[in-house]
């Protein structure tokens, strides 16, 4: 696991060595074990490629980057892990390729040399990489199918810059960063972020998950990013539920085996829910003698505590548990460090719980952790996507089944028929009608603390960012929505949180649910296998894990996740928050005085508590650090 950066400087511009070194320093947590940077004159460009290394596979100097092919044509900087590198290496060796290291980086470089872009769907892993082809004079930028590993880029004065984190982009740029008002509005008012290529920094983009783009070093032109992989949702009808569960079981266990490949100590992040429990229990299933360390956040003396389930799983697999409990004082102490690590605003203080879990892993000498991220977006999540599931049934003319599903779905904790019906209506509306329904539901587009006129002058779109899944299969609305959640809305934000929090402590976070084979299998199954007629989410996966995960864990209906008692935490630091909100950001569209008045009313109990409070706090602190 590593950090990468670099760029192409055209028209005789020299590589700014000082800025490159500063940018490398911004990536020091991502790669504390080694660093390298090289310059290349290619066509009309001066190219720099830089790398910081966290050694996981092949701990020797053989994994040093940038890495070149023998003939010097290709030069690679790579962030990530290729878990099936041994299998690819064997295939390439049989074809005559000679390897000089045991690193997956050399395998990736050789695989690209042999097969080009066609190798991408064959890679099982997480990756972002940039490859210089000195013969064709191109820079090719690639990101894994789900965007597990980040890749940011910008064009400044005709020069192309890229890096693993926005902090490194800031260091590479010759001019100051500016705020992207659209992203700021979307976040502050609607809580939307990480749902498109744009970032909170004007002109800085992230390469979308499953995309590739190329810089032509002859012409200094950047191609439009294009997808090398997209989710497919065509339904297969050849599998019974039992057969599907068996295939899911086999594929998931195969994923776990591959994700356990490491030359350093590894463990698991354990929340106590089905997903992380399945990861931990499957680790024990495939490796009966493996020492397992688990790391858990515990909201002790709170109604959101998962400790009883954490203890149940640890006892089942005989793991060595490590737990962390956080306080408001901890949050105040670490908030700025976490905001700097994340690089952009985020959704709630639950991210802090994850931050401390990775810190705990590092403190106990564990460099690699396995995590249950991605399962919700593949298997129907906490709520079961009732709007999409109901619409699928109605499109197929199954009105009776739809009514039965709504009634059964509503029996689960935190659900009711009205909520399910509202989601169905929202799923079947769009445009101005959808926006109007959100307003009727109390979701305002211009609250009192937003000044409309400056936004109008800038042409900022003042409505809820509403992405629709591409559906080319009738009655497959749930599968289509899962595909959207995996790549464009939902999972990308969660993966960003995990990547930055883990890298802050030089820990590699692996996500064994997220492989193309498993996703393609699950999205091809009948929707009733994912969310059952009884409203049970992850139905086929629960069945697949019988005998591996304890039944009482699989039968849970009350999963909470990495939830923090947010109101109590923030309520204990009111004076500090007041000072943060009073710091003038000089943003014409953001009325901080009005926000502060509303904050006082919320804290006094005169208005309901909401995550809006956190968004004000997070945005103000982030802006002060990065743009102040």
Coordinates of C-alpha atoms in Angstrom, one line a residue:
X1 CA 0.0 0.0 0.0
X2 CA 1.4 3.3 -1.0
X3 CA 1.0 6.9 -2.2
X4 CA 1.7 8.0 -5.8
X5 CA 2.0 11.4 -7.4
X6 CA 3.5 13.1 -10.4
X7 CA 2.7 15.1 -13.5
X8 CA 3.6 16.2 -17.0
X9 CA 5.0 19.7 -17.6
X10 CA 4.8 20.9 -21.1
X11 CA 6.2 23.7 -23.4
X12 CA 9.6 23.5 -21.8
X13 CA 8.4 23.9 -18.3
X14 CA 10.8 22.3 -15.8
X15 CA 9.7 19.9 -13.1
X16 CA 9.2 21.9 -9.8
X17 CA 11.4 19.7 -7.7
X18 CA 10.7 21.5 -4.4
X19 CA 7.0 21.2 -4.9
X20 CA 7.3 17.5 -5.7
X21 CA 9.3 16.9 -2.6
X22 CA 6.7 18.7 -0.5
X23 CA 4.0 16.7 -2.1
X24 CA 5.8 13.4 -1.3
X25 CA 5.9 14.6 2.3
X26 CA 2.1 14.9 2.3
X27 CA 2.0 11.2 1.5
X28 CA 4.4 10.1 4.2
X29 CA 1.7 8.2 6.2
X30 CA 0.7 6.3 3.1
X31 CA 4.2 5.0 2.7
X32 CA 6.6 5.3 5.6
X33 CA 9.0 2.5 4.5
X34 CA 10.4 3.9 1.3
X35 CA 10.1 6.7 -1.2
X36 CA 11.3 7.3 -4.8
X37 CA 10.9 9.9 -7.5
X38 CA 12.3 10.0 -11.0
X39 CA 12.1 12.4 -13.9
X40 CA 11.8 11.6 -17.6
X41 CA 11.9 13.6 -20.8
X42 CA 9.3 12.2 -23.1
X43 CA 8.0 13.8 -26.4
X44 CA 7.2 17.5 -25.5
X45 CA 6.9 16.9 -21.8
X46 CA 9.0 16.6 -18.6
X47 CA 7.4 13.9 -16.5
X48 CA 7.9 13.2 -12.8
X49 CA 6.7 10.0 -11.1
X50 CA 6.8 9.7 -7.3
X51 CA 6.0 7.0 -4.8
X52 CA 5.9 6.4 -1.1
X53 CA 5.8 2.8 0.1
X54 CA 4.1 0.8 2.8
X55 CA 5.7 -2.6 2.5
X56 CA 3.2 -5.4 2.6
X57 CA 4.3 -8.0 -0.1
X58 CA 8.0 -8.5 -0.7
X59 CA 9.5 -6.4 2.1
X60 CA 12.8 -6.1 0.3
X61 CA 14.0 -3.3 -1.9
X62 CA 12.7 -5.2 -4.8
X63 CA 9.4 -3.4 -4.5
X64 CA 10.9 0.0 -4.9
X65 CA 9.1 2.4 -7.3
X66 CA 8.9 3.9 -9.8
X67 CA 9.5 0.5 -11.4
X68 CA 10.6 0.0 -15.1
X69 CA 10.4 -2.9 -17.5
X70 CA 13.7 -4.3 -18.6
X71 CA 13.8 -2.4 -21.8
X72 CA 12.7 0.8 -20.1
X73 CA 9.6 1.3 -22.2
X74 CA 7.1 1.2 -19.3
X75 CA 7.5 3.0 -16.0
X76 CA 4.9 2.4 -13.2
X77 CA 3.9 4.0 -9.9
X78 CA 1.2 1.8 -8.2
X79 CA -0.9 2.1 -5.1
X80 CA -2.7 -1.0 -3.9
X81 CA -2.5 -4.7 -3.8
X82 CA -3.0 -7.4 -6.5
X83 CA -4.1 -10.4 -4.5
X84 CA -3.9 -12.9 -7.3
X85 CA -0.4 -11.9 -8.3
X86 CA 1.0 -15.4 -7.8
X87 CA -1.4 -16.9 -10.3
X88 CA -0.7 -14.2 -12.8
X89 CA 3.0 -14.5 -12.2
X90 CA 2.8 -18.3 -12.9
X91 CA 1.0 -17.7 -16.2
X92 CA 3.5 -15.1 -17.3
X93 CA 6.4 -17.2 -16.2
X94 CA 5.1 -20.1 -18.3
X95 CA 5.0 -17.7 -21.2
X96 CA 8.7 -16.9 -20.7
X97 CA 8.7 -13.9 -18.5
X98 CA 11.6 -13.8 -16.0
X99 CA 10.9 -12.1 -12.7
X100 CA 13.6 -10.6 -10.4
X101 CA 11.5 -9.7 -7.3
X102 CA 8.6 -11.2 -5.4
X103 CA 6.5 -8.1 -5.6
X104 CA 3.0 -7.7 -7.0
X105 CA 4.2 -4.5 -8.6
X106 CA 6.5 -6.3 -11.0
X107 CA 3.7 -8.7 -11.8
X108 CA 1.3 -5.8 -12.6
X109 CA 4.0 -4.2 -14.8
X110 CA 4.7 -7.5 -16.7
X111 CA 1.0 -8.2 -17.1
X112 CA 0.4 -4.7 -18.6
X113 CA 3.4 -5.3 -20.9
X114 CA 1.9 -8.6 -22.0
X115 CA -1.8 -7.9 -22.2
X116 CA -2.3 -4.1 -22.0
X117 CA -5.6 -2.8 -20.7
X118 CA -7.2 -6.3 -21.2
X119 CA -5.5 -7.3 -17.9
X120 CA -7.7 -5.0 -15.8
X121 CA -10.8 -7.3 -15.4
X122 CA -8.4 -10.1 -14.5
X123 CA -6.9 -8.2 -11.5
X124 CA -8.2 -9.2 -8.1
X125 CA -7.3 -6.4 -5.8
X126 CA -7.4 -2.7 -5.2
X127 CA -5.4 -0.3 -7.2
X128 CA -4.8 3.1 -8.7
X129 CA -1.7 3.4 -10.9
X130 CA -0.1 5.6 -13.5
X131 CA 1.9 4.1 -16.3
X132 CA 4.4 6.0 -18.5
X133 CA 4.8 4.5 -22.0
X134 CA 8.0 6.1 -23.3
X135 CA 7.6 4.6 -26.8
X136 CA 4.0 5.9 -27.4
X137 CA 4.6 9.0 -25.2
X138 CA 1.5 8.5 -23.0
X139 CA 0.6 8.5 -19.4
X140 CA -2.2 6.1 -18.6
X141 CA -4.1 6.5 -15.3
X142 CA -6.2 3.7 -13.9
X143 CA -8.5 3.2 -10.9
X144 CA -9.9 -0.1 -9.6
X145 CA -13.6 -1.0 -10.3
X146 CA -14.9 0.2 -7.0
X147 CA -12.5 3.1 -6.3
X148 CA -11.0 1.4 -3.2
X149 CA -7.8 3.3 -3.9
X150 CA -7.9 7.0 -4.7
X151 CA -6.5 9.0 -7.7
X152 CA -6.9 12.8 -7.9
X153 CA -5.8 15.0 -10.8
X154 CA -6.0 18.5 -12.1
X155 CA -4.8 20.6 -15.1
X156 CA -3.1 23.9 -14.1
X157 CA -1.8 26.2 -16.8
X158 CA -1.7 23.3 -19.2
X159 CA 0.3 21.1 -16.8
X160 CA -1.1 17.7 -15.7
X161 CA -0.8 16.8 -12.0
X162 CA -2.0 13.7 -10.1
X163 CA -1.7 12.3 -6.6
X164 CA -3.3 9.9 -4.1
X165 CA -4.5 12.7 -1.9
X166 CA -5.7 16.3 -2.4
X167 CA -3.1 17.5 0.1
X168 CA -0.4 16.4 -2.3
X169 CA -2.2 18.0 -5.2
X170 CA -2.2 21.2 -3.2
X171 CA 1.5 20.9 -2.7
X172 CA 2.1 20.3 -6.4
X173 CA 0.1 23.2 -7.6
X174 CA 1.7 26.6 -8.3
X175 CA -1.5 28.5 -7.4
X176 CA -3.7 28.3 -4.3
X177 CA -6.7 26.0 -4.1
X178 CA -10.2 27.4 -4.5
X179 CA -13.5 26.2 -3.2
X180 CA -15.9 24.4 -5.5
X181 CA -19.2 26.1 -4.5
X182 CA -21.4 23.4 -6.0
X183 CA -19.8 20.7 -3.9
X184 CA -19.9 22.9 -0.8
X185 CA -23.7 23.6 -1.3
X186 CA -24.5 19.9 -2.0
X187 CA -22.7 18.9 1.2
X188 CA -23.9 21.6 3.6
X189 CA -27.5 21.5 2.5
X190 CA -28.0 17.9 1.4
X191 CA -25.1 16.0 2.9
X192 CA -24.0 14.8 -0.5
X193 CA -20.3 14.1 -1.2
X194 CA -18.0 11.7 -3.1
X195 CA -20.9 11.0 -5.5
X196 CA -19.2 12.4 -8.7
X197 CA -15.7 13.2 -10.1
X198 CA -15.8 16.7 -8.8
X199 CA -14.2 17.4 -5.4
X200 CA -14.5 20.3 -2.9
X201 CA -11.6 21.9 -4.7
X202 CA -12.4 23.8 -7.9
X203 CA -10.8 22.1 -10.9
X204 CA -9.5 19.1 -8.9
X205 CA -11.2 15.8 -9.9
X206 CA -11.0 12.2 -8.9
X207 CA -10.8 9.5 -11.5
X208 CA -14.1 7.7 -11.2
X209 CA -14.2 4.0 -10.0
X210 CA -13.6 1.6 -12.9
X211 CA -12.3 4.3 -15.2
X212 CA -9.1 4.9 -17.3
X213 CA -7.8 8.0 -18.9
X214 CA -4.7 8.9 -20.9
X215 CA -2.4 11.9 -21.3
X216 CA -0.9 12.3 -24.8
X217 CA 2.6 13.7 -24.2
X218 CA 3.0 14.7 -27.8
X219 CA -0.1 17.0 -27.9
X220 CA -0.5 17.7 -24.1
X221 CA -4.1 16.6 -24.3
X222 CA -6.0 14.7 -21.7
X223 CA -8.6 12.1 -22.8
X224 CA -12.1 11.9 -21.3
X225 CA -12.2 9.2 -18.6
X226 CA -13.9 6.1 -19.9
X227 CA -15.2 3.0 -18.0
X228 CA -13.2 -0.2 -18.2
X229 CA -15.9 -1.9 -16.0
X230 CA -19.5 -1.3 -15.2
X231 CA -22.0 -3.4 -13.1
X232 CA -24.3 -5.6 -15.1
X233 CA -27.7 -6.7 -13.8
X234 CA -28.9 -9.2 -16.3
X235 CA -30.8 -11.9 -14.2
X236 CA -29.8 -15.5 -14.4
X237 CA -32.5 -18.1 -13.8
X238 CA -30.4 -21.3 -13.6
X239 CA -29.7 -21.2 -9.8
X240 CA -32.0 -22.3 -7.0
X241 CA -31.7 -20.3 -3.8
X242 CA -29.7 -23.1 -2.2
X243 CA -27.3 -23.4 -5.3
X244 CA -26.8 -19.6 -5.2
X245 CA -26.0 -19.7 -1.5
X246 CA -23.4 -22.4 -2.2
X247 CA -21.8 -20.4 -5.0
X248 CA -21.7 -17.2 -2.8
X249 CA -20.2 -19.2 0.0
X250 CA -17.4 -20.7 -2.2
X251 CA -16.6 -17.3 -3.8
X252 CA -16.5 -15.4 -0.5
X253 CA -14.2 -18.0 1.0
X254 CA -12.0 -17.8 -2.0
X255 CA -11.9 -14.0 -1.6
X256 CA -10.9 -14.4 2.0
X257 CA -8.0 -16.8 1.2
X258 CA -6.6 -14.3 -1.3
X259 CA -7.0 -11.3 1.0
X260 CA -5.0 -13.1 3.7
X261 CA -1.8 -13.0 1.5
X262 CA 0.6 -10.8 3.4
X263 CA 4.2 -10.7 4.5
X264 CA 3.2 -8.7 7.6
X265 CA 0.9 -9.1 10.6
X266 CA -2.8 -8.8 9.8
X267 CA -6.1 -8.6 11.7
X268 CA -9.7 -7.5 11.2
X269 CA -12.0 -4.6 12.0
X270 CA -15.0 -6.0 13.8
X271 CA -18.2 -4.1 14.4
X272 CA -20.3 -7.0 15.5
X273 CA -22.6 -7.0 12.4
X274 CA -23.1 -9.7 9.8
X275 CA -20.5 -8.4 7.4
X276 CA -17.5 -7.9 9.6
X277 CA -18.5 -11.1 11.6
X278 CA -18.5 -13.1 8.4
X279 CA -15.0 -11.8 7.5
X280 CA -13.6 -12.8 10.9
X281 CA -15.4 -16.2 11.1
X282 CA -14.3 -17.0 7.5
X283 CA -10.7 -16.1 8.3
X284 CA -10.9 -18.8 11.0
X285 CA -12.7 -21.2 8.6
X286 CA -10.0 -21.1 5.9
X287 CA -7.0 -20.8 8.3
X288 CA -7.8 -22.8 11.5
X289 CA -4.5 -22.0 13.1
X290 CA -4.2 -18.3 12.1
X291 CA -3.7 -15.9 15.1
X292 CA -6.6 -13.5 14.7
X293 CA -6.6 -10.0 16.2
X294 CA -9.8 -8.0 16.0
X295 CA -10.2 -4.2 16.5
X296 CA -13.5 -2.7 17.6
X297 CA -15.0 0.6 18.6
X298 CA -17.2 0.3 21.7
X299 CA -19.9 2.9 22.6
X300 CA -19.9 1.8 26.2
X301 CA -22.9 2.7 28.4
X302 CA -24.8 3.7 25.2
X303 CA -27.8 2.4 23.4
X304 CA -25.7 2.1 20.3
X305 CA -23.2 -0.3 21.8
X306 CA -22.4 -3.5 19.8
X307 CA -20.0 -4.9 22.5
X308 CA -22.1 -8.0 23.2
X309 CA -21.9 -9.1 19.5
X310 CA -18.3 -8.3 19.3
X311 CA -17.6 -10.5 22.3
X312 CA -19.8 -13.3 20.7
X313 CA -17.8 -13.4 17.6
X314 CA -14.4 -13.1 19.3
X315 CA -15.3 -16.0 21.6
X316 CA -16.5 -18.1 18.6
X317 CA -13.2 -17.8 16.7
X318 CA -11.0 -17.5 19.7
X319 CA -9.6 -14.2 18.5
X320 CA -7.6 -11.8 20.5
X321 CA -9.8 -8.7 21.0
X322 CA -8.7 -5.1 21.1
X323 CA -11.3 -2.4 21.9
X324 CA -11.4 1.4 22.0
X325 CA -13.9 3.7 23.8
X326 CA -13.9 7.3 22.8
X327 CA -14.9 10.5 24.6
X328 CA -15.8 14.0 23.6
X329 CA -12.3 15.1 24.8
X330 CA -10.8 12.5 22.4
X331 CA -12.8 13.9 19.5
X332 CA -11.8 17.5 20.2
X333 CA -8.1 16.4 20.5
X334 CA -8.1 14.4 17.2
X335 CA -10.6 16.3 15.1
X336 CA -8.1 18.4 13.2
X337 CA -5.8 15.5 12.6
X338 CA -8.8 13.4 11.2
X339 CA -10.0 16.3 9.0
X340 CA -6.5 16.7 7.6
X341 CA -6.3 13.0 7.0
X342 CA -9.7 12.9 5.2
X343 CA -8.8 15.9 3.0
X344 CA -12.5 16.7 2.3
X345 CA -15.6 17.0 4.5
X346 CA -17.5 13.9 5.5
X347 CA -20.8 12.8 6.9
X348 CA -20.8 12.1 10.6
X349 CA -18.7 11.4 13.7
X350 CA -19.0 7.7 13.1
X351 CA -15.9 8.2 10.9
X352 CA -14.0 9.0 14.1
X353 CA -14.9 5.6 15.5
X354 CA -13.2 4.0 12.5
X355 CA -10.3 6.4 12.8
X356 CA -9.6 5.1 16.3
X357 CA -10.0 1.5 15.3
X358 CA -7.1 1.8 12.7
X359 CA -5.0 3.7 15.3
X360 CA -5.6 0.8 17.7
X361 CA -4.5 -1.7 15.1
X362 CA -1.3 0.2 14.5
X363 CA -0.6 0.5 18.2
X364 CA -0.8 -3.3 18.4
X365 CA 1.6 -3.9 15.5
X366 CA -0.9 -4.9 12.9
X367 CA -0.3 -3.4 9.5
X368 CA -3.1 -5.1 7.5
X369 CA -6.8 -5.4 8.4
X370 CA -9.8 -7.0 6.7
X371 CA -13.0 -5.1 6.7
X372 CA -16.7 -5.8 5.8
X373 CA -17.1 -2.7 3.6
X374 CA -19.2 -3.1 0.4
X375 CA -21.6 -5.8 1.6
X376 CA -24.5 -3.5 2.2
X377 CA -24.3 -2.2 -1.4
X378 CA -24.1 -5.7 -2.8
X379 CA -26.8 -7.3 -0.7
X380 CA -29.5 -4.8 0.0
X381 CA -28.0 -3.0 3.0
X382 CA -29.7 -2.2 6.3
X383 CA -33.1 -1.1 4.9
X384 CA -33.4 -3.4 1.9
X385 CA -34.0 -0.6 -0.6
X386 CA -37.8 -1.0 -0.4
X387 CA -38.6 1.6 -3.0
X388 CA -36.6 -0.2 -5.7
X389 CA -37.8 -3.6 -4.6
X390 CA -41.5 -2.6 -4.7
X391 CA -41.1 -0.9 -8.0
X392 CA -39.5 -4.1 -9.5
X393 CA -42.5 -6.1 -8.3
X394 CA -45.0 -3.6 -9.7
X395 CA -43.2 -3.5 -13.1
X396 CA -43.7 -7.2 -13.3
X397 CA -47.4 -6.9 -12.4
X398 CA -47.0 -8.6 -9.1
X399 CA -49.2 -6.3 -7.1
X400 CA -50.1 -8.8 -4.5
X401 CA -46.5 -9.7 -3.8
X402 CA -45.6 -6.0 -3.6
X403 CA -48.3 -5.5 -0.9
X404 CA -47.2 -8.6 1.0
X405 CA -43.5 -7.4 0.8
X406 CA -44.4 -4.0 2.1
X407 CA -46.2 -5.5 5.1
X408 CA -43.4 -8.0 5.9
X409 CA -40.7 -5.4 5.4
X410 CA -42.4 -3.1 7.8
X411 CA -42.2 -5.7 10.7
X412 CA -38.4 -5.1 11.0
X413 CA -37.0 -2.7 13.6
X414 CA -36.9 0.9 12.4
X415 CA -39.3 0.4 9.6
X416 CA -43.0 1.1 8.9
X417 CA -45.4 0.8 6.0
X418 CA -45.6 4.6 5.5
X419 CA -41.8 4.8 5.2
X420 CA -41.7 2.0 2.6
X421 CA -44.5 3.6 0.6
X422 CA -42.7 7.0 0.6
X423 CA -39.6 5.4 -0.7
X424 CA -41.6 3.7 -3.5
X425 CA -43.2 7.0 -4.5
X426 CA -39.8 8.7 -4.4
X427 CA -38.4 5.9 -6.6
X428 CA -41.1 6.4 -9.2
X429 CA -40.8 10.2 -9.4
X430 CA -38.1 12.5 -10.8
X431 CA -37.4 16.1 -11.8
X432 CA -39.4 18.9 -10.3
X433 CA -41.9 16.6 -8.8
X434 CA -39.2 14.7 -6.9
X435 CA -37.7 18.0 -5.6
X436 CA -41.2 19.1 -4.5
X437 CA -41.8 15.9 -2.6
X438 CA -38.5 16.3 -0.8
X439 CA -39.6 19.8 0.2
X440 CA -42.9 18.5 1.6
X441 CA -40.8 16.0 3.6
X442 CA -39.0 18.9 5.3
X443 CA -35.8 18.9 3.2
X444 CA -35.3 22.5 2.3
X445 CA -33.1 23.6 -0.6
X446 CA -32.4 27.0 0.9
X447 CA -32.4 27.0 4.7
X448 CA -32.1 30.2 6.7
X449 CA -28.3 30.0 6.8
X450 CA -27.9 29.8 3.0
X451 CA -27.9 33.1 1.0
X452 CA -29.5 32.3 -2.4
X453 CA -28.4 35.3 -4.4
X454 CA -24.6 34.6 -4.6
X455 CA -25.4 31.0 -5.6
X456 CA -27.7 32.2 -8.3
X457 CA -25.0 34.5 -9.6
X458 CA -22.5 31.6 -9.8
X459 CA -25.0 29.3 -11.5
X460 CA -25.0 26.8 -8.6
X461 CA -27.7 24.2 -9.0
X462 CA -29.9 24.5 -5.9
X463 CA -31.6 21.1 -5.6
X464 CA -30.9 17.7 -4.2
X465 CA -28.3 15.8 -6.3
X466 CA -30.5 13.0 -7.6
X467 CA -28.7 10.3 -9.5
X468 CA -30.8 7.6 -11.2
X469 CA -29.6 4.1 -11.8
X470 CA -29.3 3.0 -15.5
X471 CA -31.9 0.2 -15.9
X472 CA -32.0 -1.9 -19.1
X473 CA -33.7 -4.9 -17.5
X474 CA -37.4 -4.6 -16.6
X475 CA -38.1 -5.5 -12.9
X476 CA -34.5 -5.1 -11.9
X477 CA -34.7 -1.8 -10.1
X478 CA -33.0 -3.1 -6.9
X479 CA -30.1 -4.6 -8.7
X480 CA -29.6 -1.4 -10.7
X481 CA -29.7 0.7 -7.6
X482 CA -27.1 -1.6 -6.0
X483 CA -24.9 -1.1 -9.0
X484 CA -25.2 2.6 -8.6
X485 CA -24.5 2.4 -4.9
X486 CA -21.3 0.4 -5.6
X487 CA -19.8 2.9 -8.0
X488 CA -21.3 6.3 -7.8
X489 CA -23.4 7.0 -4.6
X490 CA -22.8 5.5 -1.2
X491 CA -19.9 3.2 -1.3
X492 CA -17.4 5.7 -2.8
X493 CA -17.7 7.9 0.3
X494 CA -17.3 4.9 2.7
X495 CA -14.2 3.7 0.8
X496 CA -12.7 7.2 1.0
X497 CA -13.3 7.2 4.8
X498 CA -11.6 3.8 5.2
X499 CA -8.7 4.6 2.9
X500 CA -7.8 7.9 4.6
X501 CA -8.4 6.7 8.1
X502 CA -6.3 3.6 7.6
X503 CA -3.5 5.3 5.8
X504 CA -3.3 8.0 8.5
X505 CA -1.8 5.2 10.6
X506 CA 0.0 3.4 7.8
X507 CA -2.5 0.5 7.9
X508 CA -3.7 -1.3 4.8
X509 CA -7.5 -1.9 4.9
X510 CA -8.6 -4.7 2.7
X511 CA -12.2 -5.3 1.6
X512 CA -12.7 -8.9 0.6
X513 CA -16.4 -8.4 -0.4
X514 CA -15.3 -6.2 -3.3
X515 CA -14.2 -8.4 -6.1
X516 CA -15.7 -8.5 -9.6
X517 CA -16.5 -12.2 -9.4
X518 CA -18.6 -11.8 -6.3
X519 CA -20.3 -8.6 -7.4
X520 CA -21.1 -10.0 -10.8
X521 CA -22.6 -13.1 -9.2
X522 CA -24.7 -11.2 -6.7
X523 CA -26.1 -8.6 -9.1
X524 CA -27.1 -11.4 -11.4
X525 CA -29.3 -13.2 -8.8
X526 CA -33.1 -12.8 -8.6
X527 CA -33.8 -9.8 -6.4
X528 CA -35.7 -12.0 -3.9
X529 CA -32.5 -13.8 -3.1
X530 CA -30.9 -10.5 -2.0
X531 CA -33.9 -9.1 -0.1
X532 CA -36.3 -11.9 0.7
X533 CA -40.2 -11.6 0.5
X534 CA -40.0 -11.4 4.3
X535 CA -38.0 -8.2 4.1
X536 CA -34.8 -9.9 5.2
X537 CA -31.7 -8.1 3.7
X538 CA -28.6 -10.1 2.6
X539 CA -30.8 -13.2 2.5
X540 CA -28.6 -15.4 0.3
X541 CA -25.4 -14.3 2.1
X542 CA -26.9 -15.2 5.5
X543 CA -27.7 -18.6 4.1
X544 CA -24.2 -18.9 2.6
X545 CA -22.6 -18.3 6.0
X546 CA -24.6 -20.9 8.0
X547 CA -22.2 -23.1 9.8
X548 CA -19.4 -20.5 9.6
X549 CA -21.0 -17.6 11.5
X550 CA -23.0 -18.2 14.6
X551 CA -26.8 -18.4 13.9
X552 CA -27.7 -15.7 16.4
X553 CA -25.3 -13.2 14.6
X554 CA -26.8 -14.1 11.2
X555 CA -30.3 -13.7 12.5
X556 CA -29.8 -10.2 13.9
X557 CA -32.3 -7.5 13.1
X558 CA -30.8 -4.7 15.1
X559 CA -27.4 -3.9 13.4
X560 CA -26.1 -0.5 14.3
X561 CA -22.7 -0.3 12.7
X562 CA -19.8 2.0 13.7
X563 CA -22.3 4.5 15.3
X564 CA -21.2 7.1 17.8
X565 CA -23.5 8.8 20.3
X566 CA -23.2 12.0 18.2
X567 CA -25.5 14.3 20.1
X568 CA -23.9 13.5 23.5
X569 CA -20.4 14.0 22.0
X570 CA -21.1 17.3 20.4
X571 CA -23.3 18.5 23.3
X572 CA -20.3 18.2 25.6
X573 CA -18.1 20.5 23.5
X574 CA -20.5 23.4 22.9
X575 CA -18.1 26.2 23.7
X576 CA -15.4 24.8 21.4
X577 CA -18.0 24.4 18.6
X578 CA -19.2 28.0 19.0
X579 CA -15.7 29.3 18.4
X580 CA -15.3 27.1 15.3
X581 CA -18.6 28.4 13.8
X582 CA -17.7 32.0 14.6
X583 CA -14.5 31.9 12.6
X584 CA -15.4 33.9 9.5
X585 CA -14.9 31.9 6.3
X586 CA -15.8 34.9 4.1
X587 CA -18.2 32.8 2.0
X588 CA -21.0 35.0 0.6
X589 CA -23.5 32.1 0.4
X590 CA -23.0 30.7 3.9
X591 CA -24.6 32.8 6.7
X592 CA -22.5 31.6 9.6
X593 CA -24.4 33.9 12.1
X594 CA -27.7 32.2 11.2
X595 CA -26.1 28.8 11.4
X596 CA -24.8 29.6 14.9
X597 CA -28.3 30.8 16.0
X598 CA -29.7 27.5 14.8
X599 CA -27.0 25.6 16.5
X600 CA -27.8 27.3 19.8
X601 CA -31.5 26.4 19.4
X602 CA -30.6 22.7 18.7
X603 CA -28.3 22.5 21.7
X604 CA -31.0 24.1 23.9
X605 CA -33.5 21.5 22.7
X606 CA -35.7 24.0 20.9
X607 CA -35.1 22.3 17.5
X608 CA -34.5 18.6 16.8
X609 CA -30.9 17.4 16.6
X610 CA -29.7 16.4 13.2
X611 CA -26.4 15.6 11.4
X612 CA -26.6 19.2 10.1
X613 CA -24.7 20.2 13.2
X614 CA -21.8 18.0 12.2
X615 CA -21.8 19.3 8.6
X616 CA -21.4 22.9 9.9
X617 CA -18.5 21.9 12.2
X618 CA -16.7 19.7 9.7
X619 CA -17.0 22.2 6.8
X620 CA -15.8 25.1 8.9
X621 CA -12.8 23.2 10.3
X622 CA -11.9 21.8 6.9
X623 CA -12.1 25.2 5.2
X624 CA -9.9 26.7 7.8
X625 CA -7.2 24.1 7.2
X626 CA -7.2 23.8 3.5
X627 CA -8.6 27.1 2.2
X628 CA -8.3 29.5 5.0

